[in-house]
Structure formats: C-alpha cells, structure tokens
XYZ file of N, CA and C in Angstrom:
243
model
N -0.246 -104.271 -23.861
C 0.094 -104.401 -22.463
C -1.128 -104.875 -21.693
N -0.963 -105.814 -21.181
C -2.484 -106.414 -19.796
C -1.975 -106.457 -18.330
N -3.327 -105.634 -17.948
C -2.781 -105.775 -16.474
C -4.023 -106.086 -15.895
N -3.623 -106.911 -14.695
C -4.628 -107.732 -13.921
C -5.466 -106.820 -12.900
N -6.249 -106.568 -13.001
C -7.035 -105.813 -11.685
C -8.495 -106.538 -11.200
N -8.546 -106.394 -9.638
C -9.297 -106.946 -8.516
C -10.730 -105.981 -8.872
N -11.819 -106.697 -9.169
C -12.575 -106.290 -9.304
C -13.883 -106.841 -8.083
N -14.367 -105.379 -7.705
C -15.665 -106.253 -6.748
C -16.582 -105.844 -6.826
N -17.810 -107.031 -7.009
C -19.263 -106.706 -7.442
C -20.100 -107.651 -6.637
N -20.978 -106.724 -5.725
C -21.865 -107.551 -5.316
C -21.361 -108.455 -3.723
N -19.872 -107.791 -3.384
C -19.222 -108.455 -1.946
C -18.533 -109.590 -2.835
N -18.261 -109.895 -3.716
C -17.551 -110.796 -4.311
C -16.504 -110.590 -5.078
N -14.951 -110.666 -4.725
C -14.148 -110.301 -5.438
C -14.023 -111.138 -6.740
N -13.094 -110.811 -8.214
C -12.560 -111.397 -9.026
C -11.777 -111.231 -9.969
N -10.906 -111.771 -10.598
C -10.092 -111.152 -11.022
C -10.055 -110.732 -12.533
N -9.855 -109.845 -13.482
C -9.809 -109.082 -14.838
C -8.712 -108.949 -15.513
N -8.772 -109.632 -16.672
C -7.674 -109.147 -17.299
C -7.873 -108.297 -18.266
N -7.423 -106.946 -18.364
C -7.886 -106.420 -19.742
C -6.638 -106.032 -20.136
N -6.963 -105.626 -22.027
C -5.728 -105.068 -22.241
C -5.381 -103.780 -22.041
N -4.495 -102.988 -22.319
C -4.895 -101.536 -22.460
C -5.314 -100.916 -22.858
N -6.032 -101.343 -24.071
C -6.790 -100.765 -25.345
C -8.117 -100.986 -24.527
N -8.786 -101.721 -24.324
C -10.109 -102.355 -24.113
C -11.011 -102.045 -22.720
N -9.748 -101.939 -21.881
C -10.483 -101.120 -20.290
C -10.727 -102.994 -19.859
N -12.210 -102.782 -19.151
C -12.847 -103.628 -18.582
C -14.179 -104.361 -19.236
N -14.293 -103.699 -20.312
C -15.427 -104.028 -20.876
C -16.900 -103.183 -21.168
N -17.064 -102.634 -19.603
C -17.517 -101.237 -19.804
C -18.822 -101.801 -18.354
N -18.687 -102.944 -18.084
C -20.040 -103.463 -17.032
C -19.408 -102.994 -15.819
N -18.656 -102.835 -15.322
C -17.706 -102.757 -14.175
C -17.571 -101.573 -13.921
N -17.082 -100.995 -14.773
C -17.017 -99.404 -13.925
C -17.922 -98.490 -14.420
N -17.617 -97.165 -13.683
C -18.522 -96.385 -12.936
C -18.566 -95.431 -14.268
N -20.179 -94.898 -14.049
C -20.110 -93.677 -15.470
C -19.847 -92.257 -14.887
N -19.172 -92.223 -15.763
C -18.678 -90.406 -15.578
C -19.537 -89.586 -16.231
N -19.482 -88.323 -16.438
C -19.569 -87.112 -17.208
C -21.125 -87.068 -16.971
N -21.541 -86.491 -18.039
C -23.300 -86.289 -18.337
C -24.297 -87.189 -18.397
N -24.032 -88.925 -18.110
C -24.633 -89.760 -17.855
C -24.614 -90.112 -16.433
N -23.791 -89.414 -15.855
C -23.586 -90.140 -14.061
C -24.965 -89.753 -13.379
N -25.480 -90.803 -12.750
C -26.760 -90.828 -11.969
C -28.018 -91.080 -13.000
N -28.054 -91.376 -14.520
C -28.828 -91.584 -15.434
C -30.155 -92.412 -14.627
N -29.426 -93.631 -13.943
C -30.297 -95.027 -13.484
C -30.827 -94.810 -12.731
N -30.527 -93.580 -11.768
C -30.911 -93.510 -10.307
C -32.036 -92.220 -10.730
N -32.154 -91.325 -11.986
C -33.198 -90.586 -12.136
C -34.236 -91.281 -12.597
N -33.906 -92.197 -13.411
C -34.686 -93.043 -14.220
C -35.824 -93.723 -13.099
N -35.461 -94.306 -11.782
C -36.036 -95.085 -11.427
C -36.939 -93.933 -10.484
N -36.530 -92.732 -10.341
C -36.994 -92.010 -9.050
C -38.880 -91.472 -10.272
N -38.023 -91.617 -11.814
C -39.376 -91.171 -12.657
C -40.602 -92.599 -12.760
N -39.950 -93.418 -12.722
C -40.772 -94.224 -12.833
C -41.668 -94.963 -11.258
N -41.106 -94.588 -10.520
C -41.432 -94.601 -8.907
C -42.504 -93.382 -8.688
N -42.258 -92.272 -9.237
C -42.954 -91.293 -9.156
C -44.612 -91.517 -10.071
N -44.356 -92.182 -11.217
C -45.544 -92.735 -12.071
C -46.106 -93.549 -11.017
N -45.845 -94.427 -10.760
C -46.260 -95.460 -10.041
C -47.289 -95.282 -9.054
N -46.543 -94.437 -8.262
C -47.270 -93.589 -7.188
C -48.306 -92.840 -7.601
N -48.247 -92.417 -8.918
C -49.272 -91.434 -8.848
C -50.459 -92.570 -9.617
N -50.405 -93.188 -10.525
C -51.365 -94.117 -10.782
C -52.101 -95.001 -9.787
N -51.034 -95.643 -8.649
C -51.516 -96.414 -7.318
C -52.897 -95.245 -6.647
N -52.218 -93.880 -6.663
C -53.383 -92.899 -6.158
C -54.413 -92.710 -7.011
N -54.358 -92.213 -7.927
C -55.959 -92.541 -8.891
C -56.657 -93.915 -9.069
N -55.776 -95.105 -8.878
C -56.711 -96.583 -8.742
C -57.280 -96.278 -7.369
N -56.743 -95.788 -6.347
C -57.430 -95.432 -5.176
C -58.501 -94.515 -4.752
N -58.530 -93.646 -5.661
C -59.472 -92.844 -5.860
C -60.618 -93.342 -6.695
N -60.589 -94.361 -7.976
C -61.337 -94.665 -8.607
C -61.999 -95.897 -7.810
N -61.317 -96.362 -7.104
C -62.206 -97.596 -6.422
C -63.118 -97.205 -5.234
N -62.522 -96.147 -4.874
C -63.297 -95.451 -3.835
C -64.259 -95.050 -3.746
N -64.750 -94.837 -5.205
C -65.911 -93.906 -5.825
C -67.302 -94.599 -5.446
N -68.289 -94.512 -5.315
C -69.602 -94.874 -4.956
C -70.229 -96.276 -6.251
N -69.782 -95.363 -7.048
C -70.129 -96.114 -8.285
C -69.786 -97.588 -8.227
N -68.081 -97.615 -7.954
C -67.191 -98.628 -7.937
C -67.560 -99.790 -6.777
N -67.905 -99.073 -6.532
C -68.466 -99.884 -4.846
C -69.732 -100.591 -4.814
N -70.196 -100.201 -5.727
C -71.680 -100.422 -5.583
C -71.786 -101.737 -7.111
N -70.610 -101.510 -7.857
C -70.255 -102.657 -8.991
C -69.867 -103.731 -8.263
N -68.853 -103.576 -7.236
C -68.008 -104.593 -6.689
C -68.933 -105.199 -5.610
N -69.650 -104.719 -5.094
C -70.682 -105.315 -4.058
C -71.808 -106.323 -5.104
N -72.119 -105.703 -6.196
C -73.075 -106.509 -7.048
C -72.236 -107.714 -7.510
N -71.030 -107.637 -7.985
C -70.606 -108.576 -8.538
C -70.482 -109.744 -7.286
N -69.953 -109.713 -6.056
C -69.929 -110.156 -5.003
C -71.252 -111.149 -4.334
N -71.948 -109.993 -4.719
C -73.076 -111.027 -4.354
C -73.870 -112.246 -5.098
N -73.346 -111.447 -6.274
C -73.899 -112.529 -7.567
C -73.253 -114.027 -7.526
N -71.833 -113.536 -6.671
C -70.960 -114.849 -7.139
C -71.542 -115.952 -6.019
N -71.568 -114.847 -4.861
C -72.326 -115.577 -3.322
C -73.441 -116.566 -3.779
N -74.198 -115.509 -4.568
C -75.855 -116.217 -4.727
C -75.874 -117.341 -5.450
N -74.716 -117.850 -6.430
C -74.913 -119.016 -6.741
C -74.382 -119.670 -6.279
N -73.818 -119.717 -5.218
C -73.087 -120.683 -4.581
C -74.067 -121.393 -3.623
C-alpha cells in the first residue's frame, strides 16, 4: 500500500511517496524514545569544550611570558623591514 504525504523541510514543501513497509526513509521524521534531543546535547557538549579551551587560549596569551614572545617576534619582523 503507498500513500502520498506533504512533507516540509526547511519552509519548503514536497511531496513523498512511501510504501507502508518503508515509512519515509528515516531523514524526515522526528526521533522518538531514548535518542530524542541526542543532537541538541551533542552540540551544547561540544559548545561547552569550545568555550572552555577559547578561555585557557586566553589565559595563556595573557601570560607575561606570551607577551613578551609576541612583542619579540613583532619587532623582529618590523626590524627587517
């Protein structure tokens, strides 16, 4: 048995035919059960890395040391110019 259903992704309708055995394919609809929200933790962990590495490059450049590399290198490049 196939039945036609209106599918919309993205503000763009279109149309699907599946059979009854087969669903939609599996890109289209929504996850249920013990995977629902998988993508949306996933990204909040890797947003959370992010952040915290952006803060230790900030801290490490900050450092006296770092500063005092980046000013030498700076000037070196100046001085041969």
């Amino acid at each position: 048995m196939e039945r036609d259903t209106m599918v919309r992704t993205n503000g763009m309708s279109r149309m699907n035919r599946a059979s009854g055995t087969g669903g939609t394919g599996g890109a289209d609809r929504a996850v249920d059960g013990p995977e629902a929200g998988m993508a949306t933790a996933e990204y909040a962990v890797a947003t959370i890395g992010a952040v915290g590495l952006a803060g230790l490059l900030i801290a490490i450049l900050k450092s006296d040391m770092v500063r005092g590399l980046l000013e030498g290198i700076i000037t070196s490049a100046l001085s041969v110019v």
